[in-house]
Structure formats: structure tokens, C-alpha cells
Amino acid sequence: MLNVTDLRVYHGPIEAVHGITFQVKPGQCVSLLGPNGAGKTSTLSAITGIARATGTIAFDGTDMGGLPVEARMRRGLAISPEGRRVFANLTVSENLRLGAAMRPEGQAERIARWFDTFPILGERRDQQAGTLSGGEQQMLAIARALMSEPRILLLDEPSLGLAPRIVAQIFAMIETLRQQGMTILLVEQNATQALRLSDYAYLLNNGRIVAEGTAGTLGQSDALMAELTGIG
Amino acid sequence: ADTIKIGLGVPMTGDYAPYSEWQGARCMADMINAKGGVNGMKIEVLIQDSGADTQTAISLAQKFLDEGAVMLGTIPFSDTMIPVAQVAQGYGVSIFQPQSTQVEMHAGIVDNFFTGVSPDPFTATAAANHALSLGVKNVVLMTSDEGGSWSARTPLWFGDVVEAGGGKVLSKLNFSFGTSDWSPQIAEMKALGEQIDAVYISSIMPDIAVLIRQMRSAGIEAYVVGSDGFDDPSLDAIGTDDPAILDKVFFATLAPSHADSAVVRFIAECKEMGIDVPGLFPATGADTVKAVAWAVEQSGSTDPATLAETLRNADSIPVMSVDAISFKETRTYAQRTIPVIGFEGGKRVLISNEIPANTPTDWN
Amino acid sequence: MTLSRAQRRGIVGAALLALILIAIGLAATWFGSRYQLRLVYGAYVNLLVVLALQVFMGNARVTNLSHSAFMGIGAYAAAICVTPEKIKAISLPDAPWGLNAFALDPVSSALIALVLTGLVAWLVGVFIVRLTGIGATIVSLAVLVIVHGLFLYRTDIFKGNQAFFGIPQLFNLTWVVGLAVLVVFITRGFRESRWGVALRASADDEVGAAAMGVDIHRLRLMAWVLSGVLLAVAGIAYAYYLGTISARPFYFNHVFLTLAMLILGGMRTVTGAVLGTFLISFGLEWVRWLETGPVVLGIDLPEALGLSGIVLGGVIVLTMALRPGGLMGDREIEDLILK
Amino acid sequence: MDYVAQQAMNALSFGAEYALLALGLAIVFSIMGLVNFAHGEIIAVGGYTMVAMAALALSNPLIVIGAAVLAAVAGSMLLERVAFRPVRYADPTTGLLTAFGVSIVLQNLFLLLVSPRPIAVTSLYFLDWPVDLGAIRVSSLQLFEALTTAVVIVALMLFLRRTVLGLAMRAASLDFEMVRLSGIRANRVFAMAFAISGLLAGIACVFIMARRGSVDPHLGFDPVLKAFVACVVGGFGSLPGAVLGGFLLGAVEVAMLVMLPQSLGGMTDAFVFGIIAMVLIWRPDGILSPPVEKGDKI
Amino acid sequence: MLELKGLSKSFGGVQAVRDVSMRLAAGQVHGLIGPNGAGKSTLVNLISGLLSHSAGTLTLDGRSLDGMSAARRAECGIARTFQNLRVFPALTVEQNIDVARYTAARAGRGADALVAEAMVQFDLDSRRNSRADALAYGQLRRLEIVRALALAPRVLMLDEPAAGMNEQETQALGRALNWVRGQTDCALLVIDHDLKFIMSLCERITVLNMGAVIAEGTPREVSENRQVIDAYLGEGNDHAA
Ligand SMILES: Nc1ncnc2c1ncn2[C@@H]1O[C@H](COP(=O)(O)OP(=O)(O)OP(=O)(O)O)[C@@H](O)[C@H]1O
Ligand SMILES: Nc1ncnc2c1ncn2[C@@H]1O[C@H](COP(=O)(O)OP(=O)(O)OP(=O)(O)O)[C@@H](O)[C@H]1O
Ligand SMILES: CC(C)C[C@H](N)C(=O)O
Ligand SMILES: [Mg+2]
Ligand SMILES: [Mg+2]
């Protein structure tokens, strides 16, 4: 579904990712793992078109290079970005409505469904998103992304800065999504959890893929893995 | 020389563009040239936009002088006229300004300077005399420093004459050029609690038109009286739909500009020649050209100093806007009758046209 | 501390600019008509303004709109001091505080003007330097309006839009070229000085600079006052040449014209200021000639009022779209020549 | 008492006009940080359209007003495409200077293509008649303007709260990139912002022309300068701030006009700007935004 | 020599730093760790004066820093780097450093020799005349450190200096910092999430969680602390050096 080939990503003059190749097949959950600054977020930014990049990013077999951000998203991408980036001055339900901009029909039901899934969001539906706690914001960001019923969901460190209890909830939710057949590209620092969920994983360090494999093989064997992610 | 050059570095753009004289000058030159010129020489009017900027105007003056201009025109503001005159002095050239009414220029700062019209105290007095004859007693004066003494002091002279005639200045209100909503000032007028007979203002269009309409709409039926700044076709235009709005408006101006005046006939002739001369001010340039042409003819010379000499000592110089002017007594300005223009049914009428005898004398 | 590399290069750059300025001055004197001499003089006065503007805008990177007001303050201060009593008796009969009862020599008058403008700049600057971005720009706009209001309103001192005349005409092209050379060295010197570098650092990153011990307010104030004083120099050069001043030349039109010059050349460098000034001064002159509808190569062009404005505005828009940093960007003249 | 009420009404109508214009500036500023100095020329576009209508002998007021407002909207959207797209993501100074250039170009185009002289437009005079409100007499224009501004504010609020594009515009002021990541077309958001801004300019144009009765190339400069100041004082980019700033400026201006003793009358503008400058020094980011400590955060 | 007593800071409702007391000693390297949002950077902001604390006191060599501007504190010798780069992009490397050197000179401290040597140690010497925006990310991080050193600081605080560096780079950074320790007697405060790096570099470590100090001690003590394991390290990880 998503085929990335020889991707190089730039921030101004700095090359943050130095030619990586990976793919995500339909229905799979694929993880990008790696330490701080490895280039995970940069990779996602290149896919969404935010960051300047070279190489090919093929979605459903066609290259998206050169397309503006919103055109890419309209092909069926959605992202829950690093740092959550909820629309702070909009209410919770307005955030969700904006999330549904690409697929407005039936949004009311979907919003209601999300309020069932995360009752706390329902309680706060008319509260400004900026005043939510980090965990609530993270739920909102994921729900917002899913409001457009994407074909592939990009998740950038959904567990970042969250209390363990919330983290568990988020991962459970990702698990559910995966079981429902959602295609997911997951970026995580929390390698143990991520590997548990993933069909396949890539390990990034310093802008390069240094290891890859199925969750089982990567998780157990690789010494590098141990060094970079602390999994022993 | 086979041409007589007159240099006009005047504002063709900017706030004062409606009040510059170039179109009339160009048309008059064409008329004279079409009749074979003066003493076999063609008149060439050098025109370039100064954008009302002093530095540009001075550079242009210099340029025209280098090109051999025998007379210069420029924006009627002393901050530009003085340095331009100073530059021209070195060439023996003078400035002929056909519409400058401000008094400073006659204080003897420069002497190579002519203005083809009478100074503001005269226009103020002519307007005041007519107001008094209408039975005006209580007046409000609107002043501004932005137009120099023309907008700051002319209303005061008007007030002086009215008071000398038994009237009373109720209040002086300040305004700025570019005002498009006069409601605060109008509310002040109403708060005076006394019947206002006339409001005097020396300002430019379109501000005046707005004032007139807003006063009427607020129920103040006082006369709106003013000076030459009123004399623009866009004032007449506000009476297109409702001529009555101009009924109680009159102003003292530079030259008769009602239907069938010399100015209006000139404008029509120019139109036939394909030159658009939009109003009195643009037409006045013809005075400059005609006076210069006359001086050349009289003296048989194109030496600028001789021309100035000729103009200064002539008993009567024929110009376009009136039959004749003279600088003999007054040296720098032309003492001439002051037309007071009013409206009837939306059309201009000449109310009076004489040299007021009771003009204040303390202006120099 | 010895001179840094940038400072040494700065001296070379300033010297190169000085040579160009002198060359233009000489060329004008030898080959120019009197009309062209006037134009060139005007261009140099504007150059003084633009250089002064660069000191603050270029180093602190805050858009200033009040510069023409400070030029006016300098011009009026010098004019009031230097104009002979005889003339002031006519022009300023009602002047308060005995302003019309004294006259000083040109040098003392100029010095007083510089000090006075510097003082006013300092007073205003204390407030301006606390603001950043658009807020500072608005307050500078307010300063422009207020000063203009004073010029207009106190006709007893400034004559408003009437002429303040009778100022001795003391300067010629040589003078203004000399001043421009001096000011190029001053502005370039400031840019490369420890203060200039620190100020530019704070414009790049205010927080980073504060953490490195840069007292941003103090430096901005310093640049602001220096800018004010240099604007007074420009004002004096204006008054001492024309002999007549009024409030009008120190208002919006002039503000925008000089701003455009700085933007086109690039506000970050002194070279940009010089380049922009001359390009616009001479370019506009050429366009003004086109405006009159001349005959070019046998084609009689139509009269085109407003062409110069269209060109001026178009140049700004294009510069911003294609080279937001102006023609020079961050490069000074020596960067084009030296390695 | 009547006098005070009268002047208060005047202040309100001054404020309404500034608020209308300031909103037009703020809506563009809030999404792209552009200080649209050329807003005034959009008003002039409306004015010249009225001239054109008169020349075409179309005097039906609805047509005249409709055409003027449409022209303003179209003009504003055109500027977005032609001039402001290249500086869309540039810093505010670049935007400000671009807009300033655009403004000069347009003024001179009017001058070149139409005329440097004011042209009278009388077709809207009918909007202006005296209305007696109890003891005070106001102009119908003042009422229309205050009412229209109120309606516009409400409509704008509804638009910004109810529609997706409105939500996107509000969100864009804080995080434009995330808006695009939600699949909303950037071009639409910008086009919409400029369309609204043009609409507001068009509406303001109707009132300005009805009062002024003439158009010239510099028609928009003064009002937009004031609106610009109002915006900054209210808190640039904040729509409530723009409205507040507009009304504040209107009040200060009328207060200075009527309260300054006549001997200081010439200093009205100076006082107005002085007061505004002091407000800014007190609240550098505008009245509605108290100063915040950022630390090392951007 | 730098002493914090009961320092607190809140932003609106968020209490970012609560009642933190700690002491940095000359010549010592002190680590500061804690989860995201724990208040580490905020603490550094409070010390460097970019934020003003709402309660508590701050003294350097017994002299109170309360109410002193960031610039004044830098003059007094408090230097820092930033988590998000804050170099001056339009200035050259040399000028970036000069900005700090001028401050040091004004305060009567000179560090010219140290800076010259540091340029070599941090591998910036060859780039001294390049504009900072032409530098690579790693070089910029090192530039920030050298620039801070040019203040001839009494206290040097590094906010995540190893972020974005790979293994070798991190090791090189550690060596360079050890060199710094040998050259000056300034107190070093280092924030980083790279525990290996922190544990091997620091003599003492303070752990922040939700704005408050939850542990303080040697690397070993800290890494065995129950609370620290719960809040930050997580179960089953052995990070001791
Ligand atoms: N906007 C930017 N400008 C300059 N450099 C950047 C920018 N964003 C990221 N970088 C640099 O690019 C490299 C990769 O960063 P990226 O954010 O992709 O890492 P990451 O793997 O997502 O790390 P983290 O786990 O901290 O989120 C890092 O060295 C980072 O500092
Ligand atoms: N200027 C500010 N305004 C409002 N809140 C702030 C500000 N600075 C920090 N905070 C909040 O204070 C808390 C502590 O932030 P801080 O940056 O100190 O964390 P940190 O420990 O450095 O985290 P990290 O490891 O992610 O850098 C966070 O909740 C943050 O959102
Ligand atoms: C309307 C003005 C431009 C002319 C006026 N008569 C004056 O001399 O000032
Ligand atoms: Mg990341
Ligand atoms: Mg931090």
C-alpha cells in the first residue's frame, strides 16, 4: 500500500534521513523504532509532504512526490502527529468536525461513536482542546485522525508524555484498530509495546535503517536493537 | 530662440492634482501656436509631475531652467515656491503662479514672483460682504493648519469682516484635510445652542461636499461659505440629483467660473481641440501662458528678466480668466475683482464681482 | 581586543563604498548639468536617510516608519538656530522662548540639532525598544503622526505647511558626499562593532542573545539613537541646501520612498542601503521621464501619469517575492569581491 | 445630555467603520500573518466600480452596491493569487512590505487608468437621510453602518463556528500545517480569507462612498491606516481584538475631536496616536493579550 | 556555589517546577533527568533568567540572582545551551562566539585561550568563517556549547546536548565535556535522556518528576531508587553505569 524508496529528508540544509526504503502492506501495522533524533518524525513528515524530501513515496502504486500536503491526505492518509497538535482554540467537537472535513457525511454518528469510546472526551465536548490534559489531547488527536476514515493511519509517538494507564489504553485502542483491519504506520520510542502490536518493524538510527524484521525476530535477536531501544 | 519655453513642475498626481494648472497651459499654448505663435516663435510648455514633492519640484525647476525656460510655474505652496524662486533668480527667471492666494509670498521674501490672483484677505472679505448682505449674523469658522495660511487664516479674516459688519463668531472649529465624516464637528455646532447663519471653511474637495451634505442631513441649514478650494466640478456634481443641496452654498474664488464666463468658454474651446480642462484651477494655466506671450510680444524679447520687467510695469496684461490684470501697484499679485459664486437650481451664478474695499490690511 | 575578521573586511567594504560615492559625486560634478547635480544632491540626502534607517532597521530588524520625523526634527532645529534674526523677525514673529531673537553659526546650529534630535530619539526610544515586531512599527507610526502634528500645529515655531525660509544655503554636493562617506563608515562600523554584532544576534534570536548576555533593550536604544542622530544629519543636509523647509517633506511620502530604497537594496547591509538608494533615485528619474510621454526610437509614447509609482511598487513586490532579503541579502560589497 | 448621546452615537459609528475594516485586516492576518496594507485599495476598487456603473448608466442602487461589493471580493481574491501567494509562508515583515508595494501599484494604476482627480459618485446619496432618535438626530447612514457591522460580526461568528472552512480558518491561526494535515486545501482557506476580507472592504466601501460621494486613488489610505492601528491595539490577528480596537479607536478619535480645547485642535491626530501608542506600551501584544512568558519555548 | 532554594514556577494552572532546591558545586558535573514535561528545561530557564520564578531564591556564590535579567545573569557567568537550537543563523561561527566573548570581556572575564582551544576540541575551527546556517545539525549543537563557554562561565547548563547524536558523536561529546571539566572549574548541569551518557558523565544526578525533585544522589543511588524506576526508568531496565 505504501512503498517508500530511497527517501532522503531535509530540514533546510540539513539532511535528517539518508536514503531509507520500507513498505507498509494493507492491513498491516508497521513500526518505525529508534532513539531520539533518529529521523522517525522526519520520515512521517516526508510522507505527508510537510518536509522536503527526495526519493519516491508511492501510495497505492502512484508516487505522491510533488503533491501538496492536503492532496496526499485526501488520498486516504491521516496522521496523529508528534506533540498531538490539537486545535487548541477549538472545542473538542469542533476538532472532530474539522477532522471529518474530508468525509463530512455521517460525521455526527462517528463523533458519537468516539464519545462512546472515550467517554472523557464526550464529557469535555464543548471545552477548548487546549485546556485538556496531555492524555486527553492524545485521544483527541487520534480520534480526529480517524474521523476522516483513512486508509492508512500514521501515528507519531502516541504514548509520548502520557501516564502509564493512558498509554495502556492507547495501545489497546491501536490493537483494536489493527484487528478491525486498519493499516497503521506506528512511530514509537516505546519499543516493547510497539513490537507487541506490529506485524513488521524497522529500526532507525541517525537517519538510516539499521535493522528490520518481524516483531518476533527483531525483538529477540538483535544486539543493536538492545542498544538503541533498551530492550534487553 | 525659436521657441518660448514655460516650465511647469506641478502636481499632476497626489492630493493637489485637481488644483494644478497644466491642462489650461497646454491648451492655451496650442491655441496660440495654432495662430502662428508669438513673433513667429512657438510656445512650448514643459510639463512634468512633481507629485507635490518639494525636492522634485525644485529639481524640475532646475531642469526647465537648464532647458531655457523663461517662466516657471509650480505648486502654490510657499515651501516650494520660495526655493524654486531662489533657484530661478540666478537665471533672471520669475515664477508666474495663476492661483496662489496665500499671503506669505507677498512679504518680500523673493521678488521674482507673480501671482495672477488676489490674496486670501480679499476673497475672505468678498465672501463676508455677501454673507452680511444676506443678513448673516452668527458664523462658525473652520480652520486647519494643513493648507498653510489659506486654510488657517482665511476663515479668520472672514470672521473679522463679519464682526466688523455687526455679526458674531460663535466658534472656531479645527479640522484636518481628508475628513470624510464631520459628525463630531456637526454635533459641536448643534451644541452651541445658537442659530448658526453661516459656516466658513477653506478646504478642498471632496471634503467640502461631505461637510455640506452632512450638515444638511443633520438639519443645519446655515450657509456654507468658502474660498477657491470649492471651485471644482465635483462640487457641482453633488447637486446632480438634488440641486437644492447647493442653494445655500457660495464661495469667493479666483475668476468668474459660472456658465458663460471666460473660463467656461475657454474650457469648451479646449474641449473642441481635444484637450480636457477639468475646471477653473486647471484652466488658470492659460493665464500664465497668455501673460508670457503678451510680454514677449510687447517687449519683442525672450530674455526672462525683460519679460518680468514688462509684466511688472504693464498697466494692463490680457489673460484668459479675466480681461486684464496688472502688477504695477501691487508688484507681486494681481489686484482684481473677486467673483462670488453661488448656485441656483444647481447651476453656478455670479453673485458679485468687485474689489472689496473693506479688506483687512494687517495681513502683511 | 583586536579587530575581528569581519571588522577588517568591514573597513575594506566601507572604503569601497566610499570610493563609489566619491566617484558618483565627481562624475556628477564633471559631467552633470545643474539639474542633474540637484538630483544627485537629493539622492545623497536620501542616502543619508536610508543609511540612518539601516542602522536600526537593518540591525535590530524592526520596521521603523518614523524616520522622516526625526529628519524633520534635525532640519527644523538647525534651521531655527542658524536662520538670521532679521529673517526670523519676518517669518517667526510670534515664536515663543525667544526663538526668533538669536542666531548661531552653522556649526553650532548643526551640533545643537544633532544633540536635540538625539535627545528626542532617546526619549521615544526608551518606549520603542521594549516592543517588538508590529507593535514597535505601530508606535513608530504614532511618532511620525505626532511629530508631524506638532510641526503643523506650532506654526509659530515651525510654520507648518508654510515655508520656513531664509536658512543660509551652505551646502553643496561636496559637502553631502563627504557626509555620506562619513556616515557609510559610521553605519558600517556600527554594524561590525560588538554592539552591531550583538544586536544582529538578538534579531536572529532574541532569547539566545539574552542568554549570551546581550542587553537587547540597551543595544536597540543605542541603535535607535544613533539612527536618530544620523537622521538629523540628513535633515541638516536638506535644510542647509534648500534654504526652505516645511512639514510636508517629512511625512508619509518620504517615509515610503526611503523605505522602498532600503528594502530594494536589502536592509541587512550597508551596501544594500547604498545600492537601493541609487537604483531607486536614478531609476525613478528615468521612469519620470518616460511618464512625460517622450519620443523613444521614433515612437511617440503616451503620457503615463503614475508610472513611477507603479514601477516603485512593482519593484517592492517583486523584490519581496523573489528576494525577500533585498538585492544584497546578507552580502556586503566586499563579499562580492573578496573570498 | 443629548450632546453626549449624540457624540456617543458618532463615536459608535466611527468605531463601526474601523471595526469593519479592522476585521478585514485581521482575518487575513490571522491565517497568514500578512498586514494587508492594500486593503484600502480594495475599497477604492469598489468605489471605481460604482463610477463604472454610473458610466454604464446603471443606476439601480442594488446593482451598484452589488457590483461594488463583488468587485471588492474579486479584487481581493485576485491580489491573493497574484501578489500574496509568493509570500504566503514568509515572515510578517516581508508580507507587510509586499502589501505596501501592492498598495502603491494599485493607487498608481487608478491614477494612470482612471484619473488622479476625485470622481463624484452620487448614486448612493439616497442611503443618507436624517433620523430622529428621541432627542438626538442621527444619519441613517450611521444606523446602517452600526447595524451592518453588528450583523457582519454575528455572521462572521456563525461562519467561523459552524462551517468547516470557518473552523479551519480559526484553527489555521494557530497551526496552519495541521489544518492541511486534516486534508483541507490551503488554497481554499486563503481564497476564503481574502474573499471575506474583500467582502468586508466592499461593505465598508458602500458606506464610505455614500458618505464621501467621491472616489480618488488615495481613498483607502487614511481609513485603513487607522484600521491597521485598531487591529494592532486590539491584538493583531484576533477578531474580537479587531472589533474592540476599532471601537476603541473610534471613541478615542471622537473624544479627542470634541474634548481637546480649540487651541489644541490641530493636535487631534497627534493625541489619538499618542493614546494608542500608550495602550501598546502597556499591552505590547494588544489589549486582549496580556504579556506571556515564553522562556525558551517559541 | 549556585544554590536553588524552594524554586517554583507555574504557568496558569500548570505547576511546572515545584519547590526545587539543589546546589551545584564548582568543578562538578551534575545530571538532571526526568520524563518529558518534568520541568527540566523550565528549571534551566529559571536559573538563566529567561523565566522568573514565582517563589524561592537563587544565589550564585552567595549573591542573589533574584530579579536579575537574563543578560545580567549571563554577565555574572551563567551560561546555557538550548534544547531547540538558538544559534544566530545570519552570523558566522566566529561572530556567534564573539557575542558571548564581548559579554565576558565586559564582565572582566576573558576566555580567549579557552575558546580557541575549544574550537579545536569541538571540531569547529575549520568552519569559523562560515555562516551558522550553513552548518550541520551536530556542528550547531557543538557551536552552542562553545558559544556558552565563551562566556567564561561559572555555571554551564546543557539542555539535551546529545539529542540527535549517534553513539560515536555522543561519545565524542562526552570526551569534549570531560576536557571542559579539566580546563575550567565551572559547575556543569547536564540534561539528557541518554542515560548511558548521563550516567558516565555525571557525579551527581537529580531526578525531576512533575516539577518536583524525586531523587538526588550518585548515578548508582539514583538508578536504584524505587521512585525513579517507577516514574522514569521503568521496570526491568538496568541503566547503572
Ligand atoms: N525543523 C527542523 N529543523 C532542523 N532540524 C530538524 C528539524 N526537525 C528535525 N530535525 C533534526 O532532524 C533529525 C531527525 O529528527 P526527527 O524529529 O525526525 O527525529 P525522531 O526520530 O522523530 O526523534 P524523536 O524521538 O525525538 O521524536 C534530528 O537530528 C533533528 O534534530
Ligand atoms: N512558556 C511556557 N508556557 C506555558 N507552559 C510551559 C512553558 N514552558 C513549559 N511549560 C510547561 O511546563 C511543563 C514543563 O516543561 P519543560 O519544558 O520544562 O519540560 P522538560 O522537562 O524540559 O521536558 P522535555 O524532556 O520534553 O524537554 C510542561 O508541561 C510544559 O508544557
Ligand atoms: C486650493 C489651493 C491649492 C490653492 C489656494 N488658493 C492656495 O493658494 O493655497
Ligand atoms: Mg519524533
Ligand atoms: Mg526540555
PDB file of C-alpha atoms in Angstrom, chain E residues 95-160:
ATOM      1  CA  GLN E  95      30.634  36.078  15.374  1.00  0.00           C
ATOM      2  CA  ASN E  96      28.282  33.735  17.194  1.00  0.00           C
ATOM      3  CA  ILE E  97      31.034  33.124  19.665  1.00  0.00           C
ATOM      4  CA  ASP E  98      32.033  36.783  19.719  1.00  0.00           C
ATOM      5  CA  VAL E  99      28.623  37.740  21.052  1.00  0.00           C
ATOM      6  CA  ALA E 100      29.392  35.775  24.193  1.00  0.00           C
ATOM      7  CA  ARG E 101      33.024  36.866  24.306  1.00  0.00           C
ATOM      8  CA  TYR E 102      32.012  40.511  24.362  1.00  0.00           C
ATOM      9  CA  THR E 103      29.848  39.814  27.389  1.00  0.00           C
ATOM     10  CA  ALA E 104      32.670  38.030  29.176  1.00  0.00           C
ATOM     11  CA  ALA E 105      35.043  40.861  28.377  1.00  0.00           C
ATOM     12  CA  ARG E 106      32.575  43.383  29.713  1.00  0.00           C
ATOM     13  CA  ALA E 107      32.353  41.432  32.927  1.00  0.00           C
ATOM     14  CA  GLY E 108      36.131  41.393  33.180  1.00  0.00           C
ATOM     15  CA  ARG E 109      36.493  37.697  32.465  1.00  0.00           C
ATOM     16  CA  GLY E 110      38.435  36.519  29.478  1.00  0.00           C
ATOM     17  CA  ALA E 111      38.307  33.108  27.961  1.00  0.00           C
ATOM     18  CA  ASP E 112      40.003  33.732  24.659  1.00  0.00           C
ATOM     19  CA  ALA E 113      42.560  30.989  25.072  1.00  0.00           C
ATOM     20  CA  LEU E 114      39.958  28.511  26.257  1.00  0.00           C
ATOM     21  CA  VAL E 115      37.700  29.390  23.343  1.00  0.00           C
ATOM     22  CA  ALA E 116      40.467  28.999  20.813  1.00  0.00           C
ATOM     23  CA  GLU E 117      41.260  25.582  22.207  1.00  0.00           C
ATOM     24  CA  ALA E 118      37.577  24.671  22.465  1.00  0.00           C
ATOM     25  CA  MET E 119      37.090  25.437  18.783  1.00  0.00           C
ATOM     26  CA  VAL E 120      39.589  22.695  18.084  1.00  0.00           C
ATOM     27  CA  GLN E 121      38.251  20.285  20.680  1.00  0.00           C
ATOM     28  CA  PHE E 122      34.724  20.664  19.369  1.00  0.00           C
ATOM     29  CA  ASP E 123      35.913  20.455  15.794  1.00  0.00           C
ATOM     30  CA  LEU E 124      34.660  23.859  14.681  1.00  0.00           C
ATOM     31  CA  ASP E 125      37.931  25.513  13.839  1.00  0.00           C
ATOM     32  CA  SER E 126      37.676  24.853  10.117  1.00  0.00           C
ATOM     33  CA  ARG E 127      34.230  26.435   9.982  1.00  0.00           C
ATOM     34  CA  ARG E 128      34.921  29.630  11.874  1.00  0.00           C
ATOM     35  CA  ASN E 129      34.112  31.874   8.931  1.00  0.00           C
ATOM     36  CA  SER E 130      31.044  30.008   7.745  1.00  0.00           C
ATOM     37  CA  ARG E 131      27.640  31.378   8.417  1.00  0.00           C
ATOM     38  CA  ALA E 132      25.939  29.357  11.094  1.00  0.00           C
ATOM     39  CA  ASP E 133      23.039  28.442   8.852  1.00  0.00           C
ATOM     40  CA  ALA E 134      25.438  26.578   6.632  1.00  0.00           C
ATOM     41  CA  LEU E 135      26.397  24.198   9.419  1.00  0.00           C
ATOM     42  CA  ALA E 136      25.131  20.675  10.013  1.00  0.00           C
ATOM     43  CA  TYR E 137      22.975  19.932  12.998  1.00  0.00           C
ATOM     44  CA  GLY E 138      25.694  18.285  15.051  1.00  0.00           C
ATOM     45  CA  GLN E 139      28.042  21.168  14.414  1.00  0.00           C
ATOM     46  CA  LEU E 140      25.380  23.613  15.524  1.00  0.00           C
ATOM     47  CA  ARG E 141      24.929  21.752  18.787  1.00  0.00           C
ATOM     48  CA  ARG E 142      28.657  21.955  19.371  1.00  0.00           C
ATOM     49  CA  LEU E 143      28.679  25.608  18.395  1.00  0.00           C
ATOM     50  CA  GLU E 144      26.140  26.309  21.106  1.00  0.00           C
ATOM     51  CA  ILE E 145      28.398  24.712  23.668  1.00  0.00           C
ATOM     52  CA  VAL E 146      31.477  26.624  22.562  1.00  0.00           C
ATOM     53  CA  ARG E 147      29.475  29.825  22.475  1.00  0.00           C
ATOM     54  CA  ALA E 148      28.388  29.208  26.040  1.00  0.00           C
ATOM     55  CA  LEU E 149      31.972  28.501  27.026  1.00  0.00           C
ATOM     56  CA  ALA E 150      32.999  31.835  25.589  1.00  0.00           C
ATOM     57  CA  LEU E 151      31.094  33.476  28.431  1.00  0.00           C
ATOM     58  CA  ALA E 152      33.857  32.070  30.656  1.00  0.00           C
ATOM     59  CA  PRO E 153      31.007  30.745  32.756  1.00  0.00           C
ATOM     60  CA  ARG E 154      30.798  29.917  36.408  1.00  0.00           C
ATOM     61  CA  VAL E 155      27.833  27.681  35.725  1.00  0.00           C
ATOM     62  CA  LEU E 156      27.279  25.946  32.417  1.00  0.00           C
ATOM     63  CA  MET E 157      23.936  24.288  31.732  1.00  0.00           C
ATOM     64  CA  LEU E 158      23.475  21.992  28.760  1.00  0.00           C
ATOM     65  CA  ASP E 159      19.912  21.135  27.754  1.00  0.00           C
ATOM     66  CA  GLU E 160      19.976  17.772  25.979  1.00  0.00           C
TER      67      GLU E 160
END
